[in-house]
Short mmCIF file of C-alpha atoms in Angstrom, two decimals:
data_model
loop_
_atom_site.label_atom_id
_atom_site.label_comp_id
_atom_site.label_asym_id
_atom_site.label_seq_id
_atom_site.Cartn_x
_atom_site.Cartn_y
_atom_site.Cartn_z
CA UNK A 21 135.67 5.07 201.34
CA UNK A 22 131.73 4.27 201.20
CA UNK A 23 131.09 0.65 200.17
CA UNK A 24 128.43 0.23 197.56
CA UNK A 25 128.46 -2.95 197.07
CA UNK A 26 130.14 -5.74 199.23
CA UNK A 27 130.61 -9.58 196.22
CA UNK A 28 131.56 -12.83 198.70
CA UNK A 29 131.99 -15.31 196.41
CA UNK A 30 132.81 -17.70 196.64
CA UNK A 31 131.41 -18.51 199.98
CA UNK A 32 133.68 -20.24 202.28
CA UNK A 33 133.17 -23.48 204.94
CA UNK A 34 129.76 -24.22 203.54
CA UNK A 35 128.88 -27.48 201.86
CA UNK A 36 128.46 -26.41 198.14
CA UNK A 37 129.17 -23.24 196.30
CA UNK A 38 126.79 -20.67 197.29
CA UNK A 39 127.72 -16.31 197.33
CA UNK A 40 126.35 -13.26 199.28
CA UNK A 41 125.52 -10.27 197.40
CA UNK A 42 125.01 -6.84 199.09
CA UNK A 43 124.22 -3.59 197.27
CA UNK A 44 123.83 -0.01 199.30
CA UNK A 45 122.67 3.14 198.23
CA UNK A 46 123.73 6.51 200.10
CA UNK A 47 124.26 4.36 203.15
CA UNK A 48 121.20 2.47 202.87
CA UNK A 49 121.14 -1.58 202.42
CA UNK A 50 119.00 -1.40 198.54
CA UNK A 51 119.28 -5.85 198.21
CA UNK A 52 121.00 -8.74 199.53
CA UNK A 53 121.38 -11.67 198.05
CA UNK A 54 122.21 -15.23 198.95
CA UNK A 55 122.87 -16.54 195.88
CA UNK A 56 122.91 -20.78 194.90
CA UNK A 57 124.89 -20.87 192.00
CA UNK A 58 125.28 -24.85 191.65
CA UNK A 59 123.01 -26.28 188.86
CA UNK A 60 119.52 -28.00 188.77
CA UNK A 61 119.91 -31.42 189.76
CA UNK A 62 116.37 -32.57 188.97
CA UNK A 63 116.05 -35.38 191.40
CA UNK A 64 112.24 -34.84 191.93
CA UNK A 65 111.90 -36.23 187.73
CA UNK A 66 115.30 -38.84 187.86
CA UNK A 67 112.62 -41.07 190.43
CA UNK A 68 109.86 -40.48 188.48
CA UNK A 69 109.15 -43.92 186.90
CA UNK A 70 111.76 -45.66 189.05
CA UNK A 71 110.68 -48.67 191.39
CA UNK A 72 110.65 -47.49 195.42
CA UNK A 73 113.86 -49.62 195.69
CA UNK A 74 115.19 -47.67 193.12
CA UNK A 75 114.49 -44.48 194.40
CA UNK A 76 115.79 -45.35 197.64
CA UNK A 77 119.33 -45.76 195.92
CA UNK A 78 118.85 -42.85 194.11
CA UNK A 79 117.73 -39.90 196.23
CA UNK A 80 120.72 -40.19 199.04
CA UNK A 81 122.81 -39.17 196.08
CA UNK A 82 121.33 -35.88 196.73
CA UNK A 83 123.87 -34.91 199.09
CA UNK A 84 127.13 -36.72 200.64
CA UNK A 85 126.89 -35.14 203.75
CA UNK A 86 123.09 -35.76 204.69
CA UNK A 87 122.57 -39.28 202.40
CA UNK A 88 121.20 -40.80 204.92
CA UNK A 89 118.65 -38.26 206.37
CA UNK A 90 117.38 -38.33 203.09
CA UNK A 91 117.75 -42.29 202.87
CA UNK A 92 115.41 -42.13 205.90
CA UNK A 93 113.31 -39.32 204.90
CA UNK A 94 112.27 -41.44 201.61
CA UNK A 95 111.81 -44.94 204.03
CA UNK A 96 109.68 -43.11 206.17
CA UNK A 97 107.83 -41.74 203.15
CA UNK A 98 107.31 -44.63 201.12
CA UNK A 99 106.72 -47.32 204.10
CA UNK A 100 103.51 -44.80 204.25
CA UNK A 101 102.45 -45.28 200.53
CA UNK A 102 103.34 -48.86 200.66
CA UNK A 103 101.28 -49.33 203.99
CA UNK A 104 104.86 -50.83 205.45
CA UNK A 105 104.38 -50.50 209.60
CA UNK A 106 107.69 -51.29 210.61
CA UNK A 107 108.64 -53.26 214.58
CA UNK A 108 109.75 -50.56 217.12
CA UNK A 109 113.50 -52.42 217.05
CA UNK A 110 113.81 -51.67 213.91
CA UNK A 111 112.98 -48.07 214.40
CA UNK A 112 115.82 -47.88 217.16
CA UNK A 113 118.26 -49.23 214.49
CA UNK A 114 116.95 -46.28 212.25
CA UNK A 115 117.67 -43.56 215.34
CA UNK A 116 121.37 -45.64 215.65
CA UNK A 117 121.88 -44.83 212.04
CA UNK A 118 120.54 -41.14 212.17
CA UNK A 119 123.17 -40.12 215.46
CA UNK A 120 125.99 -41.17 213.31
CA UNK A 121 124.98 -38.44 210.60
CA UNK A 122 124.55 -36.15 213.23
CA UNK A 123 127.38 -36.52 215.45
CA UNK A 124 129.77 -36.45 211.94
CA UNK A 125 127.79 -33.54 210.57
CA UNK A 126 127.89 -31.60 213.14
CA UNK A 127 131.63 -32.53 214.66
CA UNK A 128 132.63 -31.19 211.10
CA UNK A 129 130.52 -28.07 211.01
CA UNK A 130 131.09 -26.89 214.91
CA UNK A 131 134.87 -27.41 214.98
CA UNK A 132 136.60 -27.25 211.53
CA UNK A 133 134.10 -25.02 209.77
CA UNK A 134 132.77 -22.39 212.68
CA UNK A 135 135.00 -22.24 215.26
CA UNK A 136 137.84 -21.12 213.29
CA UNK A 137 135.66 -17.95 212.78
CA UNK A 138 135.45 -17.56 217.22
CA UNK A 139 139.31 -18.60 217.64
CA UNK A 140 140.45 -15.87 214.95
CA UNK A 141 141.93 -18.22 212.51
CA UNK A 142 141.07 -18.86 208.44
CA UNK A 143 140.77 -22.72 209.20
CA UNK A 144 141.11 -25.56 211.23
CA UNK A 145 144.43 -26.19 210.66
CA UNK A 146 145.62 -22.68 211.20
CA UNK A 147 143.69 -23.02 214.93
CA UNK A 148 145.28 -26.60 215.52
CA UNK A 149 149.27 -24.87 216.20
CA UNK A 150 147.35 -23.33 219.34
CA UNK A 151 144.22 -25.69 219.89
CA UNK A 152 145.52 -29.11 218.97
CA UNK A 153 143.75 -31.23 221.35
CA UNK A 154 140.75 -29.56 220.14
CA UNK A 155 141.03 -30.31 216.79
CA UNK A 156 142.36 -33.88 217.34
CA UNK A 157 139.57 -34.55 219.87
CA UNK A 158 137.28 -33.29 216.90
CA UNK A 159 138.86 -35.31 214.41
CA UNK A 160 138.09 -38.13 216.91
CA UNK A 161 134.57 -37.43 217.51
CA UNK A 162 133.66 -36.86 213.50
CA UNK A 163 135.45 -40.20 212.50
CA UNK A 164 133.31 -42.28 215.50
CA UNK A 165 129.78 -40.77 213.30
CA UNK A 166 131.29 -41.80 210.07
CA UNK A 167 131.70 -45.69 211.55
CA UNK A 168 127.72 -45.81 213.07
CA UNK A 169 127.18 -44.77 209.21
CA UNK A 170 129.37 -47.07 208.13
CA UNK A 171 128.16 -49.82 210.24
CA UNK A 172 124.35 -48.65 209.73
CA UNK A 173 124.66 -47.99 206.17
CA UNK A 174 127.17 -50.60 204.58
CA UNK A 175 129.68 -48.26 203.99
CA UNK A 176 129.89 -44.65 204.71
CA UNK A 177 128.32 -42.80 201.87
CA UNK A 178 125.71 -43.70 199.96
CA UNK A 179 124.64 -47.09 201.98
CA UNK A 180 122.53 -49.66 200.64
CA UNK A 181 122.06 -51.56 204.01
CA UNK A 182 118.73 -49.59 205.07
CA UNK A 183 116.41 -51.05 203.13
CA UNK A 184 111.97 -50.89 202.96
CA UNK A 185 111.07 -52.55 205.89
CA UNK A 186 114.24 -52.94 207.69
CA UNK A 187 118.06 -53.39 207.27
CA UNK A 188 120.06 -56.15 204.88
CA UNK A 189 121.97 -56.85 207.60
CA UNK A 190 122.43 -55.38 211.44
CA UNK A 191 125.33 -55.26 213.93
CA UNK A 192 127.19 -57.92 215.84
CA UNK A 193 126.56 -57.45 220.10
CA UNK A 194 130.37 -57.14 219.67
CA UNK A 195 129.75 -54.18 217.47
CA UNK A 196 126.99 -52.69 219.98
CA UNK A 197 129.28 -52.92 222.56
CA UNK A 198 132.22 -51.11 221.27
CA UNK A 199 129.61 -48.40 219.99
CA UNK A 200 128.97 -48.05 223.75
CA UNK A 201 132.48 -47.66 224.74
CA UNK A 202 133.42 -44.87 222.13
CA UNK A 203 130.52 -42.93 223.01
CA UNK A 204 131.00 -42.98 226.95
CA UNK A 205 134.73 -41.42 225.99
CA UNK A 206 133.57 -39.32 223.62
CA UNK A 207 131.19 -37.27 225.94
CA UNK A 208 134.21 -35.92 227.79
CA UNK A 209 135.00 -33.65 224.92
CA UNK A 210 131.42 -33.20 224.10
CA UNK A 211 131.02 -31.32 227.22
CA UNK A 212 134.02 -29.87 227.21
CA UNK A 213 132.91 -28.41 224.14
CA UNK A 214 130.22 -26.76 226.37
CA UNK A 215 132.53 -24.86 228.28
CA UNK A 216 134.76 -23.69 225.68
CA UNK A 217 131.47 -22.28 223.88
CA UNK A 218 130.01 -20.96 227.08
CA UNK A 219 133.06 -18.51 227.41
CA UNK A 220 133.20 -17.35 223.88
CA UNK A 221 131.62 -13.76 223.08
CA UNK A 222 128.82 -13.93 220.52
CA UNK A 223 128.38 -10.94 218.63
CA UNK A 224 125.09 -8.77 218.24
CA UNK A 225 124.98 -6.73 215.33
CA UNK A 226 122.86 -9.15 213.40
CA UNK A 227 119.51 -9.31 215.97
CA UNK A 228 116.10 -9.70 215.16
CA UNK A 229 113.00 -11.62 215.71
CA UNK A 230 112.30 -14.72 213.35
CA UNK A 231 110.24 -18.11 213.61
CA UNK A 232 111.03 -21.67 214.40
CA UNK A 233 110.13 -25.44 213.10
CA UNK A 234 111.19 -28.24 213.61
CA UNK A 235 109.58 -32.40 213.43
CA UNK A 236 107.93 -33.10 217.17
CA UNK A 237 108.92 -36.61 217.85
CA UNK A 238 106.14 -38.76 218.35
CA UNK A 239 107.29 -40.23 221.88
CA UNK A 240 107.71 -37.32 224.47
CA UNK A 241 111.45 -36.95 224.33
CA UNK A 242 114.31 -35.30 222.35
CA UNK A 243 114.64 -37.33 218.77
CA UNK A 244 115.57 -36.35 214.95
CA UNK A 245 111.96 -37.31 212.96
CA UNK A 246 108.08 -36.89 213.69
CA UNK A 247 105.17 -36.20 211.70
CA UNK A 248 104.06 -33.09 213.22
CA UNK A 249 105.76 -29.80 212.41
CA UNK A 250 105.77 -28.02 215.40
CA UNK A 251 106.08 -24.32 214.90
CA UNK A 252 107.62 -21.59 217.88
CA UNK A 253 104.41 -19.59 217.78
CA UNK A 254 102.55 -22.67 219.29
CA UNK A 255 100.78 -24.17 216.33
CA UNK A 256 100.64 -27.98 215.10
CA UNK A 257 100.13 -29.35 211.35
CA UNK A 258 99.99 -32.86 210.07
CA UNK A 259 103.31 -33.18 208.38
CA UNK A 260 100.94 -34.45 204.96
CA UNK A 261 100.24 -30.79 204.67
CA UNK A 262 103.67 -29.66 204.79
CA UNK A 263 102.53 -27.43 201.33
CA UNK A 264 99.36 -25.22 202.78
CA UNK A 265 102.29 -24.49 206.17
CA UNK A 266 105.41 -24.62 203.47
CA UNK A 267 105.36 -22.06 201.18
CA UNK A 268 107.53 -22.37 198.31
CA UNK A 269 108.72 -19.71 195.42
CA UNK A 270 111.11 -19.60 193.32
CA UNK A 271 113.99 -15.81 192.93
CA UNK A 272 115.99 -15.32 190.05
CA UNK A 273 119.03 -15.21 191.47
CA UNK A 274 119.02 -18.94 193.05
CA UNK A 275 118.34 -21.75 191.86
CA UNK A 276 117.20 -22.90 195.29
CA UNK A 277 113.49 -22.51 195.78
CA UNK A 278 112.50 -20.26 198.68
CA UNK A 279 110.20 -20.64 201.62
CA UNK A 280 108.32 -18.97 204.21
CA UNK A 281 105.83 -19.50 206.97
CA UNK A 282 102.78 -16.89 207.66
CA UNK A 283 103.95 -15.15 204.79
CA UNK A 284 107.57 -14.69 206.45
CA UNK A 285 111.15 -16.06 206.97
CA UNK A 286 111.66 -19.19 209.39
CA UNK A 287 114.71 -21.12 210.59
CA UNK A 288 115.35 -25.23 210.82
CA UNK A 289 117.83 -26.79 212.45
CA UNK A 290 119.44 -27.60 215.39
CA UNK A 291 118.69 -24.20 217.10
CA UNK A 292 114.93 -24.43 215.95
CA UNK A 293 115.01 -28.21 217.92
CA UNK A 294 116.77 -27.13 220.80
CA UNK A 295 114.55 -23.71 221.02
CA UNK A 296 111.56 -25.94 220.36
CA UNK A 297 111.78 -29.39 222.20
CA UNK A 298 114.64 -28.56 224.75
CA UNK A 299 112.61 -28.79 227.53
CA UNK A 300 112.64 -33.07 226.57
CA UNK A 301 115.94 -32.66 226.82
CA UNK A 302 117.77 -35.37 230.07
CA UNK A 303 121.00 -35.95 231.87
CA UNK A 304 124.31 -34.22 230.79
CA UNK A 305 122.26 -33.02 227.56
CA UNK A 306 120.20 -31.08 229.71
CA UNK A 307 122.89 -29.35 231.79
CA UNK A 308 124.53 -28.32 228.47
CA UNK A 309 121.59 -26.43 227.41
CA UNK A 310 121.07 -24.81 230.91
CA UNK A 311 124.49 -23.71 230.76
CA UNK A 312 124.04 -22.25 226.84
CA UNK A 313 120.58 -21.45 226.10
CA UNK A 314 119.28 -17.86 226.65
CA UNK A 315 116.80 -15.51 225.25
CA UNK A 316 119.25 -13.78 222.54
CA UNK A 317 118.83 -17.30 220.99
CA UNK A 318 115.79 -16.52 220.22
CA UNK A 319 117.40 -13.16 217.75
CA UNK A 320 120.34 -15.21 216.57
CA UNK A 321 121.24 -17.92 214.63
CA UNK A 322 125.50 -17.83 215.43
CA UNK A 323 123.83 -19.61 218.55
CA UNK A 324 122.91 -22.34 215.86
CA UNK A 325 126.46 -23.28 216.76
CA UNK A 326 126.09 -23.56 220.02
CA UNK A 327 122.93 -25.71 219.94
CA UNK A 328 124.54 -28.05 217.66
CA UNK A 329 127.04 -28.64 219.89
CA UNK A 330 124.14 -29.66 222.62
CA UNK A 331 123.02 -31.95 220.12
CA UNK A 332 126.77 -33.92 220.18
CA UNK A 333 125.98 -34.39 223.51
CA UNK A 334 122.28 -35.63 223.17
CA UNK A 335 123.32 -38.14 220.22
CA UNK A 336 126.38 -39.51 222.10
CA UNK A 337 124.21 -40.05 225.40
CA UNK A 338 120.96 -41.30 223.03
CA UNK A 339 124.01 -43.58 221.47
CA UNK A 340 124.65 -45.73 225.13
CA UNK A 341 120.54 -45.96 225.64
CA UNK A 342 120.45 -47.35 222.08
CA UNK A 343 122.78 -49.61 222.63
CA UNK A 344 121.43 -51.15 226.12
CA UNK A 345 117.63 -51.41 224.49
CA UNK A 346 119.38 -53.12 221.44
CA UNK A 347 121.32 -55.78 223.27
CA UNK A 348 118.26 -57.29 224.92
CA UNK A 349 116.08 -56.93 221.90
CA UNK A 350 114.96 -59.35 219.08
CA UNK A 351 115.92 -59.19 215.53
CA UNK A 352 113.97 -57.46 213.46
CA UNK A 353 112.23 -59.20 210.10
CA UNK A 354 112.14 -57.45 207.12
CA UNK A 355 108.26 -56.26 206.29
CA UNK A 356 107.39 -56.71 203.08
CA UNK A 357 105.27 -54.15 201.61
CA UNK A 358 101.18 -55.52 201.05
CA UNK A 359 101.10 -53.05 198.73
CA UNK A 360 101.84 -51.53 195.54
CA UNK A 361 100.22 -48.49 195.21
CA UNK A 362 99.77 -45.35 197.34
CA UNK A 363 100.45 -41.78 198.55
CA UNK A 364 102.97 -40.74 201.85
CA UNK A 365 104.95 -38.18 203.07
CA UNK A 366 108.09 -39.09 205.21
CA UNK A 367 109.96 -36.42 207.50
CA UNK A 368 112.58 -36.22 209.51
CA UNK A 369 115.70 -33.91 210.89
CA UNK A 370 118.80 -33.90 208.63
CA UNK A 371 121.73 -32.31 210.43
CA UNK A 372 121.04 -28.79 208.90
CA UNK A 373 117.17 -28.84 209.84
CA UNK A 374 113.82 -30.72 208.44
CA UNK A 375 113.73 -32.73 205.61
CA UNK A 376 110.28 -33.99 203.81
CA UNK A 377 110.47 -36.47 201.32
CA UNK A 378 106.59 -37.04 199.30
CA UNK A 379 105.91 -39.47 196.98
CA UNK A 380 102.87 -40.80 194.85
CA UNK A 381 103.36 -44.61 193.86
CA UNK A 382 101.17 -46.69 191.43
CA UNK A 383 101.38 -50.30 190.14
CA UNK A 384 105.13 -50.69 191.62
CA UNK A 385 106.46 -46.82 190.18
CA UNK A 386 106.97 -43.67 191.23
CA UNK A 387 104.57 -41.31 189.39
CA UNK A 388 105.69 -38.29 191.72
CA UNK A 389 107.53 -37.06 193.90
CA UNK A 390 108.51 -34.13 195.85
CA UNK A 391 111.41 -33.15 198.56
CA UNK A 392 111.79 -30.21 200.54
CA UNK A 393 115.50 -29.34 202.17
CA UNK A 394 116.53 -27.66 205.97
CA UNK A 395 118.67 -24.79 202.66
CA UNK A 396 115.42 -24.31 201.19
CA UNK A 397 113.60 -23.49 203.86
CA UNK A 398 116.42 -21.31 205.70
CA UNK A 399 117.52 -19.11 202.62
CA UNK A 400 115.13 -16.81 203.21
CA UNK A 401 116.25 -15.94 206.61
CA UNK A 402 119.95 -15.74 205.87
CA UNK A 403 119.26 -12.71 203.99
CA UNK A 404 116.83 -11.16 206.66
CA UNK A 405 119.64 -11.23 208.62
CA UNK A 406 122.64 -9.71 206.49
CA UNK A 407 120.39 -6.92 205.59
CA UNK A 408 120.29 -6.80 210.04
CA UNK A 409 123.69 -6.91 210.07
CA UNK A 410 124.79 -4.65 207.08
CA UNK A 411 121.98 -2.02 208.61
CA UNK A 412 123.66 -2.75 212.20
CA UNK A 413 127.11 -2.37 210.64
CA UNK A 414 126.50 0.86 208.82
CA UNK A 415 124.67 2.64 211.26
CA UNK A 416 127.87 2.08 213.42
CA UNK A 417 130.10 2.68 211.04
CA UNK A 418 131.80 -0.58 211.44
CA UNK A 419 132.72 -1.30 207.86
CA UNK A 420 136.11 -2.88 208.14
CA UNK A 421 135.97 -6.56 207.70
CA UNK A 422 131.66 -6.69 207.24
CA UNK A 423 132.79 -9.05 204.72
CA UNK A 424 133.39 -11.97 207.78
CA UNK A 425 131.09 -10.19 209.61
CA UNK A 426 128.19 -11.13 206.87
CA UNK A 427 130.00 -14.58 206.05
CA UNK A 428 129.38 -15.87 209.82
CA UNK A 429 125.87 -15.59 209.17
CA UNK A 430 125.08 -17.45 206.25
CA UNK A 431 127.98 -19.90 207.89
CA UNK A 432 126.28 -20.35 211.13
CA UNK A 433 123.02 -21.87 209.13
CA UNK A 434 125.31 -24.84 208.18
CA UNK A 435 124.03 -24.35 205.08
CA UNK A 436 123.63 -27.62 202.75
CA UNK A 437 124.20 -25.77 198.50
CA UNK A 438 124.31 -28.67 197.19
CA UNK A 439 121.13 -30.48 198.81
CA UNK A 440 119.40 -27.38 198.05
CA UNK A 441 119.90 -27.12 194.15
CA UNK A 442 117.67 -29.77 193.06
CA UNK A 443 114.61 -28.06 193.39
CA UNK A 444 113.06 -27.11 190.06
CA UNK A 445 110.23 -28.83 188.62
CA UNK A 446 110.25 -29.25 184.66
CA UNK A 447 107.05 -29.70 182.54
CA UNK A 448 107.30 -31.81 179.42
CA UNK A 449 104.72 -31.38 176.83
#
């Protein structure tokens, strides 16, 4: 029987509640909708009238997975607004904090949400019977990411230790040495994962051209923060101009906004970072890059799973580098704000992609705020790749199991639906 509609709801193994709807008429794809079913959460409105310190406590609640990324982006924006200049060593501690979230989130998505698709299992628990060692090592790697987050954040989720101008408490020398030892231990498994992925067959039914955007780090190395938007067409834009570069709009079938660059969909996330910045990788991360990356990455978002594996290697190596640097560094003091009014835009790379926070502060309280999350940036691209997948599979009459193939496209982006569903402006008159 010819299908006229495909509905996938809820979309499984993603963060939050979403669905996919595909309408087919006369064997032609008529409409594709990735539906964000969670209600708006109004965070931009919630922070109005609050102090910058209160903003920092509120915004991590946007997402339990990316809570430190939201804290980090907010810190970078608010410190610009209040003209706070933190010392370089404070920035290094923040990089360590962020690596914890990257390792926790990437390991969760790669091994427990995406890899079961490649191995032919419904979930990681079922996968454990044959791939028990992989699952056990993945759990240990995720736990290590959680450990860094708890150490630097003060607790694992919604930590209050990162504050304006610094940290409330810094880790001891013994704690740092422990992190270094554990990072070196997990590096072997992270590299073994690269070999596992190199042997997997990646489907080609979804391939089409797209664009990639990420933040350009302020130094010549690979990293997860910056003040310049770097696009795959080679163009660079000051982060403060993000509203001119990333054009948002609303759609009737979703609570999340949509975004376009050059009037076309684009991708952010690990694959965008690796493709735009991969020539900066060194050490074993460079070995992983050379082993996995090929021209198909530019047309196939399923390789985002592979890019996350490369970033796991990068983060583990960088934890070792950072610990060595911090062991000989002076303890930084918290920098107090020299002014109470100003405007600032902060950007970091959350695990799922570029995350932007913008604030205007007047006389010590917030009068305007704007957040753009990675999922709100790449939802249009997910729909475009699902449409291409449907067209290819229809043309080949390969409709058996099409639901799983379409889910794999959405899942590859590692969408954070909870993050995306707060982007609604409320005007009071």
